Amino acid sequence: MPLRRHLLALVALVLGVCLLAGGALTYWTGLRKIELEMSSAIEVGSSTVSDALSSIAAGGDSRAQMQQLHRIVGSFDGDRHVLARLVAPDGSVRDVSRIRKPVDPPPAWLYWLLAGKIHTREFNLPEQFKNLGKIELRADPHNEIGEVWEDLKLKFIIISSFCGIVLALIYASLGRALKPLEDLSAALNRVGEGDYTAHVAEEGPEDLNLIYRAFNRMAERLRAAEQQNQRLNEQLSTVQEEERSEIARDLHDEIGPFLFAADVDAQSIPILVMRGANEGVTSRAKAIRQSVQHMQVHLRGILSRLRPAMLIDQGLTHAVEHLVAFWRTRQPSIAFHTDIDDMRFPAHIEETAFRILQEGTSNAVRHGKPSTIHLTVRLTDAAILRVVVSDDGSGIDATAKRGFGLSGMKERVAALDGELRVARPDKNKGVLLIAEIPIPAETRGKKLTRATSAA
Ligand SMILES: Nc1ncnc2c1ncn2[C@@H]1O[C@H](COP(=O)(O)OP(=O)(O)OP(=O)(O)O)[C@@H](O)[C@H]1O
Ligand SMILES: [Mg+2]
C-alpha cells in the first residue's frame, strides 16, 4: 500500500475510534439525562394529580364528577413528558391526555436504545369516585430522545466535517511532502532501467534533501561513467583497427620483400647448380638465411607488440630493451635513456609497468616530437614501484582530445591501488608521466623471481 494511503488509513482509523468513543459517551450521558428527566417529570405529574385529587369536590352527580376527572387528565394536554389516562374499573380507557409530539421524531432504533425503563404511577380515586376507576400517569421519553437525536445529528455533522477537513488537509500536505519521494522512486526506476539522465528536484525537508542530492550525484557519476565507457569502447575499436592495419603494413613492408627475395634466391639456386656455379649457390644460400633472419627479427617485434607477456617473461629490463630497439629503428633522431631496476615483481605488476612504458613512449613519440625520452623503473624504500616516462617534447596541449591511452593507464594503475600522475618536467618542457604502484606486503623485501611471481 502506498505510504500516503497507509498514513491516511491510520488517521481515519484514529478519527473513527474517537467518533465511536464520542458516540458511546453521548449514549451514556443521554441515557442518564432521559432517566433523570423521566423520573422528575413523573414526580411533578404525581404531585399535580395528588393536589388535584385532594381538592376535587365530593358532591354532585356522576356527570359532574366525571367532568372533574376529565379536567385533571386534560391538565396534562400538551405535556412533553407525561401522559395521563383515566382508566375504568373494567380496564377500558375513558380519557387520555394529548402529549406534545416531538418536532423531529427519533428513529425507532434510538428509541429502543435510550428509552430504558418506562416510569408509571397509578392514583386511586377518593371513596365517592371509586366506581369511576383510577388515574394513571405514564412517562413518555419520545420528546427527550428527540432532543438527544437532534443533538446527535448536530454533533455528527460537526465531527464528520472536522474529520473530512483533517483528512483532506493531511492528504494534501502528505502529497506535497511525499511528492519528491515519489519522484525519487520514479528516478530510481529509470536508473535501474539504465537511464542515467534521471534527476530529482532538491527541495523539501533537509533530511530528504540530502538523499536527493546524493541521488543526483550518483546519477551524474553513472552518466559520466557510461559516457566514458562508450568513448573507450569506440576508441578501443579504433585502436584495434589501427593496430591491425599497422601489423598488416609491417607484414607487407617488412616481411613481404624478404619473402620475395628468398623466393627469387631459392629459384636461382637450381639454375646455378646446373651451371656448376658453386660460389653463386653459396652466396644465394647466405642471402636466403639473411632474409629469414631479418624476417625472424620483425616477426618477434610484431609478436612482442601483440603479446608483451612473452617479452616480459624474460624480465622488464629485457622487455624495455626491446621496446626501445623498436622505436630506435623508427625514430633514430630520438635519444632513449633507460634506468630499469633489475628486480622481478608479480607478473600482473610487471605487465602494467610495461604497458605504461609502452604507451608513455608511444605518446611521447607520436604527440611530443621530443629529442630525448627517459624510461625509469625504480622500487622505492616505501615498497612502491615507480614507473616514469619523461620527454622534452611539446608537452600536452590543453585542448588535446582525450584518448584511450591515458585513461587506460589510469585504470590499470588504479586496479592495483596505485596512482598515475601527468605533470610537466622541471624545465617546463615535455611531459612527465609517473605511475606509483604499491608492491603487496607478502612480496616485499624479496628479490622476486618469475617462480614466486607466478605462484
Ligand atoms: N608525451 C606527450 N606529449 C605531448 N602530448 C601528449 C603526450 N602524451 C599525451 N599527449 C596528449 O594527450 C592526449 C591524450 O593521450 P592519450 O594517450 O590518452 O590518447 P591518444 O594518444 O591521442 O590516443 P590513443 O592512446 O587512444 O591511441 C593526446 O592526444 C595528446 O594530445
Ligand atoms: Mg596514446
CSV table of N, CA and C in Angstrom, one decimal, residues 145-229:
chain,number,residue,atom,x,y,z
A,145,ILE,N,-35.9,11.9,23.9
A,145,ILE,CA,-35.0,11.2,22.9
A,145,ILE,C,-34.9,12.0,21.7
A,146,GLY,N,-35.9,12.7,21.3
A,146,GLY,CA,-35.9,13.6,20.1
A,146,GLY,C,-34.8,14.6,20.3
A,147,GLU,N,-34.7,15.2,21.5
A,147,GLU,CA,-33.7,16.2,21.8
A,147,GLU,C,-32.3,15.6,21.6
A,148,VAL,N,-32.1,14.4,22.2
A,148,VAL,CA,-30.8,13.7,22.1
A,148,VAL,C,-30.5,13.4,20.6
A,149,TRP,N,-31.6,13.1,19.9
A,149,TRP,CA,-31.4,12.8,18.4
A,149,TRP,C,-30.9,14.0,17.7
A,150,GLU,N,-31.5,15.1,18.0
A,150,GLU,CA,-31.1,16.4,17.3
A,150,GLU,C,-29.7,16.7,17.7
A,151,ASP,N,-29.4,16.5,19.0
A,151,ASP,CA,-28.0,16.8,19.4
A,151,ASP,C,-27.0,15.9,18.7
A,152,LEU,N,-27.4,14.7,18.6
A,152,LEU,CA,-26.5,13.7,18.0
A,152,LEU,C,-26.3,14.1,16.5
A,153,LYS,N,-27.3,14.4,15.8
A,153,LYS,CA,-27.2,14.8,14.4
A,153,LYS,C,-26.2,16.0,14.2
A,154,LEU,N,-26.4,17.0,15.1
A,154,LEU,CA,-25.6,18.2,15.0
A,154,LEU,C,-24.1,17.8,15.3
A,155,LYS,N,-23.9,17.0,16.4
A,155,LYS,CA,-22.5,16.6,16.7
A,155,LYS,C,-21.9,15.8,15.5
A,156,PHE,N,-22.7,14.9,15.0
A,156,PHE,CA,-22.2,14.1,13.9
A,156,PHE,C,-21.8,14.9,12.7
A,157,ILE,N,-22.6,15.9,12.4
A,157,ILE,CA,-22.3,16.8,11.2
A,157,ILE,C,-21.0,17.6,11.5
A,158,ILE,N,-20.9,18.1,12.8
A,158,ILE,CA,-19.7,18.9,13.1
A,158,ILE,C,-18.4,18.0,13.1
A,159,ILE,N,-18.6,16.8,13.7
A,159,ILE,CA,-17.4,15.9,13.8
A,159,ILE,C,-17.0,15.3,12.4
A,160,SER,N,-18.0,15.0,11.6
A,160,SER,CA,-17.6,14.4,10.3
A,160,SER,C,-17.1,15.5,9.4
A,161,SER,N,-17.6,16.8,9.5
A,161,SER,CA,-16.9,17.8,8.7
A,161,SER,C,-15.5,18.0,9.2
A,162,PHE,N,-15.3,18.0,10.5
A,162,PHE,CA,-13.9,18.1,11.1
A,162,PHE,C,-13.0,17.0,10.5
A,163,CYS,N,-13.5,15.8,10.6
A,163,CYS,CA,-12.7,14.6,10.1
A,163,CYS,C,-12.4,14.8,8.6
A,164,GLY,N,-13.4,15.2,7.9
A,164,GLY,CA,-13.3,15.4,6.4
A,164,GLY,C,-12.2,16.4,6.1
A,165,ILE,N,-12.3,17.6,6.9
A,165,ILE,CA,-11.3,18.6,6.7
A,165,ILE,C,-9.9,18.2,7.0
A,166,VAL,N,-9.8,17.5,8.2
A,166,VAL,CA,-8.5,17.0,8.7
A,166,VAL,C,-7.9,16.0,7.6
A,167,LEU,N,-8.7,15.1,7.2
A,167,LEU,CA,-8.2,14.1,6.2
A,167,LEU,C,-7.8,14.8,4.9
A,168,ALA,N,-8.6,15.8,4.5
A,168,ALA,CA,-8.2,16.5,3.2
A,168,ALA,C,-6.9,17.2,3.4
A,169,LEU,N,-6.8,17.9,4.6
A,169,LEU,CA,-5.5,18.6,4.8
A,169,LEU,C,-4.3,17.7,4.9
A,170,ILE,N,-4.5,16.5,5.6
A,170,ILE,CA,-3.4,15.6,5.7
A,170,ILE,C,-3.1,15.0,4.3
A,171,TYR,N,-4.1,14.7,3.5
A,171,TYR,CA,-3.9,14.2,2.1
A,171,TYR,C,-3.1,15.2,1.3
A,172,ALA,N,-3.5,16.5,1.4
A,172,ALA,CA,-2.8,17.5,0.6
A,172,ALA,C,-1.4,17.7,1.0
A,173,SER,N,-1.2,17.8,2.4
A,173,SER,CA,0.2,18.1,2.8
A,173,SER,C,1.1,16.9,2.7
A,174,LEU,N,0.5,15.7,2.8
A,174,LEU,CA,1.3,14.5,2.6
A,174,LEU,C,1.7,14.4,1.1
A,175,GLY,N,0.8,14.8,0.3
A,175,GLY,CA,1.0,14.7,-1.2
A,175,GLY,C,2.2,15.6,-1.5
A,176,ARG,N,2.2,16.8,-0.9
A,176,ARG,CA,3.3,17.8,-1.1
A,176,ARG,C,4.6,17.3,-0.6
A,177,ALA,N,4.5,16.7,0.7
A,177,ALA,CA,5.8,16.3,1.3
A,177,ALA,C,6.3,15.0,0.6
A,178,LEU,N,5.4,14.2,0.1
A,178,LEU,CA,5.9,12.9,-0.4
A,178,LEU,C,6.2,12.9,-1.9
A,179,LYS,N,5.8,14.1,-2.5
A,179,LYS,CA,6.0,14.2,-4.0
A,179,LYS,C,7.4,13.9,-4.4
A,180,PRO,N,8.4,14.6,-3.7
A,180,PRO,CA,9.8,14.3,-4.1
A,180,PRO,C,10.2,12.9,-3.9
A,181,LEU,N,9.6,12.2,-2.9
A,181,LEU,CA,9.9,10.8,-2.7
A,181,LEU,C,9.4,10.0,-3.8
A,182,GLU,N,8.2,10.3,-4.3
A,182,GLU,CA,7.6,9.6,-5.4
A,182,GLU,C,8.5,9.8,-6.7
A,183,ASP,N,8.9,11.1,-6.8
A,183,ASP,CA,9.8,11.4,-7.9
A,183,ASP,C,11.1,10.6,-7.8
A,184,LEU,N,11.6,10.5,-6.6
A,184,LEU,CA,12.9,9.7,-6.3
A,184,LEU,C,12.7,8.3,-6.7
A,185,SER,N,11.5,7.7,-6.4
A,185,SER,CA,11.3,6.3,-6.7
A,185,SER,C,11.2,6.1,-8.2
A,186,ALA,N,10.5,7.1,-8.9
A,186,ALA,CA,10.5,7.0,-10.3
A,186,ALA,C,11.9,7.1,-11.0
A,187,ALA,N,12.7,8.1,-10.4
A,187,ALA,CA,14.0,8.3,-10.9
A,187,ALA,C,14.9,7.0,-10.7
A,188,LEU,N,14.7,6.4,-9.5
A,188,LEU,CA,15.5,5.2,-9.3
A,188,LEU,C,15.1,4.1,-10.2
A,189,ASN,N,13.8,4.0,-10.6
A,189,ASN,CA,13.4,3.0,-11.6
A,189,ASN,C,14.0,3.3,-12.9
A,190,ARG,N,14.1,4.6,-13.3
A,190,ARG,CA,14.7,4.9,-14.5
A,190,ARG,C,16.2,4.5,-14.5
A,191,VAL,N,16.9,4.8,-13.4
A,191,VAL,CA,18.3,4.4,-13.3
A,191,VAL,C,18.4,2.9,-13.4
A,192,GLY,N,17.5,2.2,-12.7
A,192,GLY,CA,17.5,0.7,-12.8
A,192,GLY,C,17.4,0.2,-14.2
A,193,GLU,N,16.7,1.0,-15.1
A,193,GLU,CA,16.5,0.6,-16.5
A,193,GLU,C,17.6,1.2,-17.3
A,194,GLY,N,18.6,1.8,-16.7
A,194,GLY,CA,19.8,2.3,-17.5
A,194,GLY,C,19.7,3.7,-18.0
A,195,ASP,N,18.6,4.4,-17.5
A,195,ASP,CA,18.5,5.8,-18.0
A,195,ASP,C,19.2,6.7,-16.9
A,196,TYR,N,20.4,7.1,-17.1
A,196,TYR,CA,21.1,7.9,-16.1
A,196,TYR,C,20.9,9.4,-16.1
A,197,THR,N,20.0,9.8,-17.0
A,197,THR,CA,19.7,11.2,-17.1
A,197,THR,C,18.6,11.6,-16.0
A,198,ALA,N,18.2,10.6,-15.2
A,198,ALA,CA,17.2,10.9,-14.2
A,198,ALA,C,17.7,11.9,-13.2
A,199,HIS,N,16.8,12.8,-12.7
A,199,HIS,CA,17.2,13.9,-11.8
A,199,HIS,C,16.0,14.2,-10.9
A,200,VAL,N,16.2,14.4,-9.6
A,200,VAL,CA,15.1,14.8,-8.7
A,200,VAL,C,15.4,16.2,-8.2
A,201,ALA,N,14.2,17.0,-8.1
A,201,ALA,CA,14.4,18.3,-7.6
A,201,ALA,C,14.8,18.3,-6.1
A,202,GLU,N,15.8,19.2,-5.9
A,202,GLU,CA,16.4,19.2,-4.5
A,202,GLU,C,15.6,20.2,-3.7
A,203,GLU,N,14.4,19.8,-3.2
A,203,GLU,CA,13.6,20.6,-2.4
A,203,GLU,C,12.9,19.8,-1.3
A,204,GLY,N,12.3,20.5,-0.3
A,204,GLY,CA,11.6,19.8,0.7
A,204,GLY,C,12.5,19.8,2.0
A,205,PRO,N,12.1,18.9,3.0
A,205,PRO,CA,12.8,18.9,4.2
A,205,PRO,C,14.3,18.6,4.0
A,206,GLU,N,15.2,19.1,4.9
A,206,GLU,CA,16.6,19.0,4.7
A,206,GLU,C,17.1,17.5,4.7
A,207,ASP,N,16.5,16.7,5.6
A,207,ASP,CA,16.9,15.3,5.6
A,207,ASP,C,16.7,14.6,4.3
A,208,LEU,N,15.5,14.9,3.7
A,208,LEU,CA,15.2,14.2,2.4
A,208,LEU,C,16.1,14.9,1.3
A,209,ASN,N,16.3,16.2,1.5
A,209,ASN,CA,17.2,16.9,0.5
A,209,ASN,C,18.5,16.2,0.3
A,210,LEU,N,19.1,15.8,1.5
A,210,LEU,CA,20.4,15.1,1.5
A,210,LEU,C,20.3,13.9,0.6
A,211,ILE,N,19.2,13.1,0.7
A,211,ILE,CA,19.1,11.9,-0.1
A,211,ILE,C,19.0,12.3,-1.6
A,212,TYR,N,18.2,13.4,-1.9
A,212,TYR,CA,18.0,13.7,-3.3
A,212,TYR,C,19.3,14.2,-3.9
A,213,ARG,N,20.1,14.9,-3.1
A,213,ARG,CA,21.4,15.4,-3.6
A,213,ARG,C,22.3,14.2,-3.9
A,214,ALA,N,22.3,13.3,-2.9
A,214,ALA,CA,23.2,12.1,-3.1
A,214,ALA,C,22.8,11.3,-4.3
A,215,PHE,N,21.4,11.2,-4.6
A,215,PHE,CA,20.9,10.5,-5.7
A,215,PHE,C,21.4,11.2,-7.0
A,216,ASN,N,21.3,12.5,-7.1
A,216,ASN,CA,21.6,13.3,-8.3
A,216,ASN,C,23.1,13.1,-8.5
A,217,ARG,N,23.9,13.1,-7.4
A,217,ARG,CA,25.4,12.9,-7.6
A,217,ARG,C,25.7,11.5,-8.2
A,218,MET,N,25.0,10.5,-7.6
A,218,MET,CA,25.2,9.2,-8.1
A,218,MET,C,24.8,9.0,-9.6
A,219,ALA,N,23.6,9.6,-10.0
A,219,ALA,CA,23.2,9.5,-11.4
A,219,ALA,C,24.2,10.2,-12.3
A,220,GLU,N,24.7,11.4,-11.8
A,220,GLU,CA,25.7,12.1,-12.7
A,220,GLU,C,26.9,11.2,-12.9
A,221,ARG,N,27.4,10.6,-11.8
A,221,ARG,CA,28.6,9.8,-11.9
A,221,ARG,C,28.3,8.6,-12.8
A,222,LEU,N,27.2,8.0,-12.7
A,222,LEU,CA,26.9,6.9,-13.5
A,222,LEU,C,26.8,7.3,-15.0
A,223,ARG,N,26.2,8.5,-15.2
A,223,ARG,CA,26.1,9.0,-16.6
A,223,ARG,C,27.5,9.3,-17.1
A,224,ALA,N,28.4,9.9,-16.3
A,224,ALA,CA,29.8,10.1,-16.8
A,224,ALA,C,30.5,8.8,-17.0
A,225,ALA,N,30.3,7.8,-16.1
A,225,ALA,CA,31.0,6.5,-16.3
A,225,ALA,C,30.5,5.9,-17.6
A,226,GLU,N,29.2,6.0,-17.8
A,226,GLU,CA,28.6,5.4,-19.0
A,226,GLU,C,29.2,6.0,-20.3
A,227,GLN,N,29.3,7.4,-20.3
A,227,GLN,CA,29.8,8.1,-21.4
A,227,GLN,C,31.2,7.7,-21.7
A,228,GLN,N,32.0,7.6,-20.5
A,228,GLN,CA,33.4,7.3,-20.7
A,228,GLN,C,33.5,5.9,-21.3
A,229,ASN,N,32.7,5.0,-20.8
A,229,ASN,CA,32.7,3.6,-21.3
A,229,ASN,C,32.4,3.6,-22.8
